[in-house]
Amino acid sequence: EKRDADSMRAKYELLGYLDLKLFPRHQQNAAAHTVDVIYEVEEGIPSHVHDVTIMGNEVTQDHVIRRELSIMPGDLGDAGKLRESRARLLGMNYFDTVDITHSATEREDEKDINVAVAEKKTGQLALGAGFSSEEDIIGTLTVTQANFDLFNWPYFTGAGQKMQLRLQVGTESNDFGLSFTE
């Protein structure tokens, strides 16, 4: 029953029915020992996206979130694309929660999309020490920022860039590494 409902919902979602409601009814036939499942469908009307509002992002810039969305203003209101957008935002690993909802507008055939995020810490500091036969004592320091912004002094966060700084100090040699990903 759930697979049937999901399959029907997927067909309707591609056509922009964001307000779709499916109600399964069970009709028992005791003599034949069968149960018929009849779905009542309330389609609503197909809708297009009017506006996309992003809330809760105190660090991450709007454009970083918007580039991960599969749906934009003017697109057909496809709930499958809303689920895909949510999965992509969670996959960035910048947010604890991502809630994407839709709300009515002045026009019946348009919906606003609301993206609410709760950010999590994206920086990491690692310290290490060790001993080796070649170096004697080795110390390491690694600083990583997954939501880096080169131009956001003094915080350096929010643009969705990735930066890692690694320093290894030993009695025989020193090593330094810096990586940056746009």
PDB file of N, CA and C in Angstrom, residues 42-84:
ATOM      1  N   GLU A  42      -7.048  13.983  -3.560  1.00  0.00           N
ATOM      2  CA  GLU A  42      -7.341  15.416  -3.628  1.00  0.00           C
ATOM      3  C   GLU A  42      -6.114  16.066  -4.241  1.00  0.00           C
ATOM      4  N   GLU A  43      -6.223  16.458  -5.499  1.00  0.00           N
ATOM      5  CA  GLU A  43      -5.066  16.967  -6.232  1.00  0.00           C
ATOM      6  C   GLU A  43      -4.690  18.386  -5.843  1.00  0.00           C
ATOM      7  N   GLY A  44      -5.664  19.243  -5.614  1.00  0.00           N
ATOM      8  CA  GLY A  44      -5.370  20.666  -5.567  1.00  0.00           C
ATOM      9  C   GLY A  44      -5.147  21.105  -7.001  1.00  0.00           C
ATOM     10  N   ILE A  45      -4.348  22.114  -7.196  1.00  0.00           N
ATOM     11  CA  ILE A  45      -4.020  22.529  -8.568  1.00  0.00           C
ATOM     12  C   ILE A  45      -2.508  22.578  -8.715  1.00  0.00           C
ATOM     13  N   PRO A  46      -2.005  22.366  -9.925  1.00  0.00           N
ATOM     14  CA  PRO A  46      -0.550  22.461 -10.125  1.00  0.00           C
ATOM     15  C   PRO A  46      -0.072  23.869  -9.778  1.00  0.00           C
ATOM     16  N   SER A  47       1.111  23.951  -9.208  1.00  0.00           N
ATOM     17  CA  SER A  47       1.630  25.254  -8.827  1.00  0.00           C
ATOM     18  C   SER A  47       3.075  25.424  -9.274  1.00  0.00           C
ATOM     19  N   HIS A  48       3.453  26.673  -9.420  1.00  0.00           N
ATOM     20  CA  HIS A  48       4.831  27.054  -9.724  1.00  0.00           C
ATOM     21  C   HIS A  48       5.424  27.733  -8.494  1.00  0.00           C
ATOM     22  N   VAL A  49       6.730  27.759  -8.429  1.00  0.00           N
ATOM     23  CA  VAL A  49       7.430  28.393  -7.311  1.00  0.00           C
ATOM     24  C   VAL A  49       7.450  29.897  -7.538  1.00  0.00           C
ATOM     25  N   HIS A  50       6.945  30.648  -6.561  1.00  0.00           N
ATOM     26  CA  HIS A  50       6.954  32.111  -6.632  1.00  0.00           C
ATOM     27  C   HIS A  50       8.266  32.666  -6.088  1.00  0.00           C
ATOM     28  N   ASP A  51       8.616  32.273  -4.859  1.00  0.00           N
ATOM     29  CA  ASP A  51       9.809  32.809  -4.212  1.00  0.00           C
ATOM     30  C   ASP A  51      10.415  31.729  -3.316  1.00  0.00           C
ATOM     31  N   VAL A  52      11.719  31.834  -3.070  1.00  0.00           N
ATOM     32  CA  VAL A  52      12.418  30.930  -2.159  1.00  0.00           C
ATOM     33  C   VAL A  52      13.006  31.780  -1.041  1.00  0.00           C
ATOM     34  N   THR A  53      12.590  31.486   0.196  1.00  0.00           N
ATOM     35  CA  THR A  53      13.066  32.219   1.368  1.00  0.00           C
ATOM     36  C   THR A  53      13.951  31.296   2.193  1.00  0.00           C
ATOM     37  N   ILE A  54      15.100  31.811   2.605  1.00  0.00           N
ATOM     38  CA  ILE A  54      16.040  31.024   3.407  1.00  0.00           C
ATOM     39  C   ILE A  54      16.125  31.647   4.796  1.00  0.00           C
ATOM     40  N   MET A  55      15.999  30.805   5.824  1.00  0.00           N
ATOM     41  CA  MET A  55      15.993  31.285   7.215  1.00  0.00           C
ATOM     42  C   MET A  55      16.949  30.451   8.065  1.00  0.00           C
ATOM     43  N   GLY A  56      17.489  31.051   9.106  1.00  0.00           N
ATOM     44  CA  GLY A  56      18.309  30.336  10.078  1.00  0.00           C
ATOM     45  C   GLY A  56      19.792  30.322   9.781  1.00  0.00           C
ATOM     46  N   ASN A  57      20.191  30.823   8.618  1.00  0.00           N
ATOM     47  CA  ASN A  57      21.616  30.792   8.258  1.00  0.00           C
ATOM     48  C   ASN A  57      22.304  32.058   8.754  1.00  0.00           C
ATOM     49  N   GLU A  58      22.946  31.933   9.892  1.00  0.00           N
ATOM     50  CA  GLU A  58      23.668  33.069  10.465  1.00  0.00           C
ATOM     51  C   GLU A  58      25.090  33.155   9.927  1.00  0.00           C
ATOM     52  N   VAL A  59      25.663  32.044   9.517  1.00  0.00           N
ATOM     53  CA  VAL A  59      27.039  32.005   9.016  1.00  0.00           C
ATOM     54  C   VAL A  59      27.063  31.776   7.503  1.00  0.00           C
ATOM     55  N   THR A  60      26.365  30.754   7.054  1.00  0.00           N
ATOM     56  CA  THR A  60      26.399  30.372   5.645  1.00  0.00           C
ATOM     57  C   THR A  60      25.646  31.395   4.797  1.00  0.00           C
ATOM     58  N   GLN A  61      26.291  31.851   3.746  1.00  0.00           N
ATOM     59  CA  GLN A  61      25.691  32.856   2.868  1.00  0.00           C
ATOM     60  C   GLN A  61      24.559  32.246   2.044  1.00  0.00           C
ATOM     61  N   ASP A  62      23.549  33.074   1.734  1.00  0.00           N
ATOM     62  CA  ASP A  62      22.376  32.619   0.979  1.00  0.00           C
ATOM     63  C   ASP A  62      22.761  31.923  -0.323  1.00  0.00           C
ATOM     64  N   HIS A  63      23.700  32.489  -1.072  1.00  0.00           N
ATOM     65  CA  HIS A  63      24.027  31.911  -2.384  1.00  0.00           C
ATOM     66  C   HIS A  63      24.617  30.512  -2.267  1.00  0.00           C
ATOM     67  N   VAL A  64      25.264  30.201  -1.142  1.00  0.00           N
ATOM     68  CA  VAL A  64      25.822  28.868  -0.918  1.00  0.00           C
ATOM     69  C   VAL A  64      24.679  27.858  -0.770  1.00  0.00           C
ATOM     70  N   ILE A  65      23.615  28.257  -0.104  1.00  0.00           N
ATOM     71  CA  ILE A  65      22.439  27.396   0.058  1.00  0.00           C
ATOM     72  C   ILE A  65      21.675  27.302  -1.260  1.00  0.00           C
ATOM     73  N   ARG A  66      21.455  28.439  -1.920  1.00  0.00           N
ATOM     74  CA  ARG A  66      20.665  28.456  -3.164  1.00  0.00           C
ATOM     75  C   ARG A  66      21.298  27.610  -4.269  1.00  0.00           C
ATOM     76  N   ARG A  67      22.618  27.539  -4.315  1.00  0.00           N
ATOM     77  CA  ARG A  67      23.246  26.757  -5.388  1.00  0.00           C
ATOM     78  C   ARG A  67      23.023  25.262  -5.211  1.00  0.00           C
ATOM     79  N   GLU A  68      22.621  24.824  -4.032  1.00  0.00           N
ATOM     80  CA  GLU A  68      22.347  23.413  -3.779  1.00  0.00           C
ATOM     81  C   GLU A  68      20.880  23.050  -4.013  1.00  0.00           C
ATOM     82  N   LEU A  69      20.036  24.044  -4.231  1.00  0.00           N
ATOM     83  CA  LEU A  69      18.608  23.786  -4.427  1.00  0.00           C
ATOM     84  C   LEU A  69      18.348  23.290  -5.843  1.00  0.00           C
ATOM     85  N   SER A  70      17.492  22.299  -5.966  1.00  0.00           N
ATOM     86  CA  SER A  70      17.116  21.748  -7.277  1.00  0.00           C
ATOM     87  C   SER A  70      15.919  22.476  -7.862  1.00  0.00           C
ATOM     88  N   ILE A  71      15.366  23.422  -7.123  1.00  0.00           N
ATOM     89  CA  ILE A  71      14.157  24.110  -7.553  1.00  0.00           C
ATOM     90  C   ILE A  71      14.345  25.613  -7.372  1.00  0.00           C
ATOM     91  N   MET A  72      13.887  26.376  -8.350  1.00  0.00           N
ATOM     92  CA  MET A  72      14.076  27.832  -8.362  1.00  0.00           C
ATOM     93  C   MET A  72      12.739  28.528  -8.647  1.00  0.00           C
ATOM     94  N   PRO A  73      12.657  29.823  -8.371  1.00  0.00           N
ATOM     95  CA  PRO A  73      11.437  30.558  -8.724  1.00  0.00           C
ATOM     96  C   PRO A  73      11.116  30.384 -10.211  1.00  0.00           C
ATOM     97  N   GLY A  74       9.836  30.152 -10.475  1.00  0.00           N
ATOM     98  CA  GLY A  74       9.372  29.934 -11.837  1.00  0.00           C
ATOM     99  C   GLY A  74       9.234  28.465 -12.193  1.00  0.00           C
ATOM    100  N   ASP A  75       9.949  27.577 -11.459  1.00  0.00           N
ATOM    101  CA  ASP A  75       9.860  26.142 -11.722  1.00  0.00           C
ATOM    102  C   ASP A  75       8.512  25.594 -11.274  1.00  0.00           C
ATOM    103  N   LEU A  76       8.132  24.486 -11.863  1.00  0.00           N
ATOM    104  CA  LEU A  76       6.959  23.749 -11.430  1.00  0.00           C
ATOM    105  C   LEU A  76       7.222  23.236 -10.016  1.00  0.00           C
ATOM    106  N   GLY A  77       6.219  23.304  -9.155  1.00  0.00           N
ATOM    107  CA  GLY A  77       6.377  22.899  -7.755  1.00  0.00           C
ATOM    108  C   GLY A  77       6.496  21.398  -7.606  1.00  0.00           C
ATOM    109  N   ASP A  78       7.679  20.858  -7.717  1.00  0.00           N
ATOM    110  CA  ASP A  78       7.937  19.419  -7.681  1.00  0.00           C
ATOM    111  C   ASP A  78       8.447  19.035  -6.287  1.00  0.00           C
ATOM    112  N   ALA A  79       7.614  18.313  -5.513  1.00  0.00           N
ATOM    113  CA  ALA A  79       7.997  17.921  -4.155  1.00  0.00           C
ATOM    114  C   ALA A  79       9.201  16.990  -4.158  1.00  0.00           C
ATOM    115  N   GLY A  80       9.389  16.216  -5.226  1.00  0.00           N
ATOM    116  CA  GLY A  80      10.571  15.365  -5.325  1.00  0.00           C
ATOM    117  C   GLY A  80      11.839  16.198  -5.361  1.00  0.00           C
ATOM    118  N   LYS A  81      11.796  17.334  -6.061  1.00  0.00           N
ATOM    119  CA  LYS A  81      12.963  18.220  -6.101  1.00  0.00           C
ATOM    120  C   LYS A  81      13.192  18.885  -4.744  1.00  0.00           C
ATOM    121  N   LEU A  82      12.123  19.101  -3.976  1.00  0.00           N
ATOM    122  CA  LEU A  82      12.288  19.649  -2.630  1.00  0.00           C
ATOM    123  C   LEU A  82      13.007  18.637  -1.733  1.00  0.00           C
ATOM    124  N   ARG A  83      12.639  17.364  -1.831  1.00  0.00           N
ATOM    125  CA  ARG A  83      13.331  16.330  -1.055  1.00  0.00           C
ATOM    126  C   ARG A  83      14.794  16.213  -1.489  1.00  0.00           C
ATOM    127  N   GLU A  84      15.038  16.284  -2.796  1.00  0.00           N
ATOM    128  CA  GLU A  84      16.412  16.225  -3.312  1.00  0.00           C
ATOM    129  C   GLU A  84      17.227  17.410  -2.797  1.00  0.00           C
TER     130      GLU A  84
END
